[in-house]
């Protein structure tokens, strides 16, 4: 108590002058403001701002979920409206290679180009992943190789190659050779069969 | 009769103690600080209430959307992802598939004689034209391939002439060239 009285007396003595009084009041006010800021304003602001951050995260999550929902709704609607296109896509990039269907299409293309098919041979394509390096295809992509022997004229054989290239089903021509028949063979045949075509191509399917 | 006295002087207050001064200060300058602090805390409190309500509404919205998406996740989403995968692979294969018919038509356009013994082999970007041909026609073919924008590195790799062929101005040849733009129009 004596210590306190002594301190109070010293403080009273210090506050005798107006200048000291104003210094003291400024100091005490600043300390008080500091205490209010630290124990009052900052905790309130911190709780408010933290909640704001959390709410922003929730708002972002809602935005993403809404976008995903809208995309899926749009895709659902689009897939219903474009069922025929999806069916066609399944045809051009099927789950399994339908050899009958491929043969039928080759015959159709040959008829349309006025060439004469002599032989069609199917083989497993083991070079698929190497074929598209450095691009990595999905493991579900599979491939078959076709060897086609045909005869025709320069124009009709070229037309057949053009027909193959214009199909939406991918016929990836790997190599071909067009050779003119020997003089003896030419004498025995008609001008629309003067040339032989030996063509290798790959077809692709997506084994889901 | 008692004597009446009037003190007309302003009464003098006793000197203020420390506590009096602190009391004055609390009712004076500190009151402003306390008031401002209380206003700020009250504002923060109301803002927190608003934010808590907002947070609850958002949680409800997230729960509703998640339930809605669960329906798609099990049924439709795998289907769409599969279509997307298929489409991406189809586009990749398509874009790396060559187109030869125009190249072949161009080569044939350089050989006016339909009876020419011309054979064409194409493997990847490499074109090989070979056969037996009149030397002047061969020169025309080589010049055409060299000046064409479709090909590069057009060269006669081999030319062999037999005695009879020299007399007929004919020879066996192998001519090669590289197709510059191999791939079809990209998707």
GROMACS .gro file of C-alpha atoms in nm, chain B:
model
  187
  209UNK     CA    1  -2.884   3.798   1.663
  210UNK     CA    2  -2.652   3.587   1.491
  211UNK     CA    3  -2.424   3.741   1.234
  212UNK     CA    4  -2.485   3.637   0.883
  213UNK     CA    5  -2.193   3.597   0.643
  214UNK     CA    6  -2.202   3.547   0.266
  215UNK     CA    7  -1.913   3.390   0.083
  216UNK     CA    8  -1.924   3.537  -0.265
  217UNK     CA    9  -1.600   3.379  -0.373
  218UNK     CA   10  -1.608   3.087  -0.612
  219UNK     CA   11  -1.576   2.775  -0.399
  220UNK     CA   12  -1.248   2.601  -0.450
  221UNK     CA   13  -1.265   2.228  -0.510
  222UNK     CA   14  -1.006   2.021  -0.334
  223UNK     CA   15  -0.722   1.905  -0.560
  224UNK     CA   16  -0.819   1.602  -0.766
  225UNK     CA   17  -0.677   1.268  -0.665
  226UNK     CA   18  -0.546   1.018  -0.922
  227UNK     CA   19  -0.873   0.831  -0.915
  228UNK     CA   20  -1.068   1.149  -0.982
  229UNK     CA   21  -0.852   1.209  -1.285
  230UNK     CA   22  -0.894   0.853  -1.407
  231UNK     CA   23  -1.269   0.889  -1.357
  232UNK     CA   24  -1.270   1.210  -1.559
  233UNK     CA   25  -1.064   1.049  -1.828
  234UNK     CA   26  -1.294   0.748  -1.852
  235UNK     CA   27  -1.596   0.978  -1.885
  236UNK     CA   28  -1.413   1.195  -2.135
  237UNK     CA   29  -1.170   1.075  -2.397
  238UNK     CA   30  -1.192   0.704  -2.313
  239UNK     CA   31  -1.568   0.710  -2.362
  240UNK     CA   32  -1.517   0.795  -2.730
  241UNK     CA   33  -1.277   0.505  -2.771
  242UNK     CA   34  -1.512   0.265  -2.589
  243UNK     CA   35  -1.808   0.383  -2.796
  244UNK     CA   36  -1.623   0.339  -3.125
  245UNK     CA   37  -1.500  -0.005  -3.015
  246UNK     CA   38  -1.849  -0.109  -2.914
  247UNK     CA   39  -1.992   0.010  -3.246
  248UNK     CA   40  -1.725  -0.186  -3.434
  249UNK     CA   41  -1.786  -0.499  -3.225
  250UNK     CA   42  -2.163  -0.466  -3.272
  251UNK     CA   43  -2.115  -0.429  -3.648
  252UNK     CA   44  -1.889  -0.732  -3.652
  253UNK     CA   45  -2.144  -0.926  -3.451
  254UNK     CA   46  -2.424  -0.842  -3.693
  255UNK     CA   47  -2.201  -0.923  -3.987
  256UNK     CA   48  -2.118  -1.256  -3.823
  257UNK     CA   49  -2.488  -1.332  -3.778
  258UNK     CA   50  -2.548  -1.253  -4.143
  259UNK     CA   51  -2.251  -1.466  -4.244
  260UNK     CA   52  -2.360  -1.758  -4.027
  261UNK     CA   53  -2.703  -1.751  -4.189
  262UNK     CA   54  -2.539  -1.730  -4.528
  263UNK     CA   55  -2.312  -2.023  -4.438
  264UNK     CA   56  -2.608  -2.237  -4.337
  265UNK     CA   57  -2.792  -2.156  -4.659
  266UNK     CA   58  -2.483  -2.245  -4.858
  267UNK     CA   59  -2.441  -2.575  -4.673
  268UNK     CA   60  -2.803  -2.660  -4.756
  269UNK     CA   61  -2.743  -2.566  -5.120
  270UNK     CA   62  -2.430  -2.785  -5.135
  271UNK     CA   63  -2.619  -3.079  -4.985
  272UNK     CA   64  -2.902  -3.034  -5.237
  273UNK     CA   65  -2.665  -3.009  -5.535
  274UNK     CA   66  -2.459  -3.307  -5.417
  275UNK     CA   67  -2.771  -3.521  -5.393
  276UNK     CA   68  -2.875  -3.405  -5.739
  277UNK     CA   69  -2.532  -3.484  -5.885
  278UNK     CA   70  -2.524  -3.828  -5.723
  279UNK     CA   71  -2.801  -3.926  -5.959
  280UNK     CA   72  -2.592  -3.825  -6.260
  281UNK     CA   73  -2.268  -3.969  -6.119
  282UNK     CA   74  -2.403  -4.323  -6.114
  283UNK     CA   75  -2.587  -4.327  -6.442
  284UNK     CA   76  -2.503  -4.064  -6.699
  285UNK     CA   77  -2.158  -3.934  -6.612
  286UNK     CA   78  -1.972  -4.260  -6.695
  287UNK     CA   79  -2.150  -4.267  -7.029
  288UNK     CA   80  -2.045  -3.911  -7.112
  289UNK     CA   81  -1.689  -3.972  -7.000
  290UNK     CA   82  -1.671  -4.276  -7.225
  291UNK     CA   83  -1.799  -4.074  -7.521
  292UNK     CA   84  -1.543  -3.806  -7.443
  293UNK     CA   85  -1.260  -4.063  -7.433
  294UNK     CA   86  -1.376  -4.221  -7.754
  295UNK     CA   87  -1.407  -3.886  -7.924
  296UNK     CA   88  -1.060  -3.775  -7.816
  297UNK     CA   89  -0.903  -4.096  -7.949
  298UNK     CA   90  -1.102  -4.078  -8.271
  299UNK     CA   91  -0.982  -3.720  -8.330
  300UNK     CA   92  -0.621  -3.819  -8.256
  301UNK     CA   93  -0.631  -4.110  -8.501
  302UNK     CA   94  -0.811  -3.904  -8.765
  303UNK     CA   95  -0.557  -3.622  -8.742
  304UNK     CA   96  -0.267  -3.863  -8.789
  305UNK     CA   97  -0.421  -4.041  -9.088
  306UNK     CA   98  -0.264  -3.953  -9.423
  307UNK     CA   99  -0.440  -3.854  -9.742
  308UNK     CA  100  -0.297  -3.991 -10.065
  309UNK     CA  101  -0.562  -3.965 -10.337
  310UNK     CA  102  -0.476  -3.605 -10.429
  311UNK     CA  103  -0.104  -3.687 -10.434
  312UNK     CA  104  -0.168  -3.984 -10.659
  313UNK     CA  105  -0.389  -3.779 -10.892
  314UNK     CA  106  -0.112  -3.520 -10.918
  315UNK     CA  107   0.147  -3.785 -11.007
  316UNK     CA  108  -0.080  -3.929 -11.277
  317UNK     CA  109  -0.144  -3.581 -11.413
  318UNK     CA  110   0.230  -3.557 -11.499
  319UNK     CA  111   0.207  -3.870 -11.718
  320UNK     CA  112   0.000  -3.776 -12.023
  321UNK     CA  113   0.042  -4.114 -12.191
  322UNK     CA  114  -0.209  -4.363 -12.047
  323UNK     CA  115  -0.004  -4.649 -12.181
  324UNK     CA  116   0.300  -4.548 -11.977
  325UNK     CA  117   0.447  -4.819 -11.768
  326UNK     CA  118   0.432  -4.633 -11.442
  327UNK     CA  119   0.413  -4.795 -11.103
  328UNK     CA  120   0.361  -4.605 -10.782
  329UNK     CA  121   0.442  -4.713 -10.431
  330UNK     CA  122   0.363  -4.496 -10.130
  331UNK     CA  123   0.468  -4.581  -9.781
  332UNK     CA  124   0.426  -4.313  -9.518
  333UNK     CA  125   0.551  -3.993  -9.673
  334UNK     CA  126   0.783  -4.163  -9.920
  335UNK     CA  127   0.670  -4.193 -10.281
  336UNK     CA  128   0.850  -4.428 -10.516
  337UNK     CA  129   0.769  -4.419 -10.886
  338UNK     CA  130   0.930  -4.686 -11.095
  339UNK     CA  131   0.900  -4.865 -11.428
  340UNK     CA  132   1.026  -4.839 -11.781
  341UNK     CA  133   0.968  -4.513 -11.955
  342UNK     CA  134   1.063  -4.291 -12.238
  343UNK     CA  135   1.354  -4.075 -12.119
  344UNK     CA  136   1.193  -3.748 -12.223
  345UNK     CA  137   0.875  -3.839 -12.030
  346UNK     CA  138   1.088  -3.929 -11.732
  347UNK     CA  139   1.259  -3.589 -11.749
  348UNK     CA  140   0.921  -3.418 -11.759
  349UNK     CA  141   0.805  -3.624 -11.458
  350UNK     CA  142   1.116  -3.546 -11.257
  351UNK     CA  143   1.098  -3.172 -11.335
  352UNK     CA  144   0.729  -3.166 -11.246
  353UNK     CA  145   0.786  -3.336 -10.913
  354UNK     CA  146   1.074  -3.102 -10.831
  355UNK     CA  147   0.874  -2.791 -10.909
  356UNK     CA  148   0.561  -2.915 -10.734
  357UNK     CA  149   0.475  -2.774 -10.391
  358UNK     CA  150   0.344  -3.113 -10.286
  359UNK     CA  151   0.679  -3.290 -10.292
  360UNK     CA  152   1.031  -3.239 -10.171
  361UNK     CA  153   1.357  -3.425 -10.230
  362UNK     CA  154   1.247  -3.555 -10.569
  363UNK     CA  155   1.539  -3.750 -10.717
  364UNK     CA  156   1.601  -4.025 -10.970
  365UNK     CA  157   1.756  -4.294 -10.756
  366UNK     CA  158   1.827  -4.535 -11.035
  367UNK     CA  159   1.828  -4.527 -11.413
  368UNK     CA  160   1.947  -4.829 -11.607
  369UNK     CA  161   1.966  -4.842 -11.985
  370UNK     CA  162   2.004  -5.156 -12.192
  371UNK     CA  163   2.146  -5.138 -12.543
  372UNK     CA  164   1.810  -5.178 -12.707
  373UNK     CA  165   1.658  -4.926 -12.468
  374UNK     CA  166   1.924  -4.668 -12.552
  375UNK     CA  167   1.823  -4.697 -12.912
  376UNK     CA  168   1.460  -4.652 -12.815
  377UNK     CA  169   1.547  -4.370 -12.575
  378UNK     CA  170   1.388  -4.568 -12.291
  379UNK     CA  171   1.514  -4.683 -11.952
  380UNK     CA  172   1.426  -4.851 -11.625
  381UNK     CA  173   1.400  -4.593 -11.349
  382UNK     CA  174   1.332  -4.547 -10.982
  383UNK     CA  175   1.224  -4.198 -10.883
  384UNK     CA  176   1.160  -4.103 -10.522
  385UNK     CA  177   1.008  -3.804 -10.350
  386UNK     CA  178   0.876  -3.705 -10.009
  387UNK     CA  179   0.522  -3.581  -9.957
  388UNK     CA  180   0.540  -3.250  -9.771
  389UNK     CA  181   0.193  -3.234  -9.624
  390UNK     CA  182   0.092  -3.589  -9.551
  391UNK     CA  183  -0.207  -3.557  -9.325
  392UNK     CA  184  -0.568  -3.488  -9.404
  393UNK     CA  185  -0.755  -3.180  -9.286
  394UNK     CA  186  -0.746  -3.178  -8.907
  395UNK     CA  187  -1.062  -3.215  -8.700
   0.00000   0.00000   0.00000
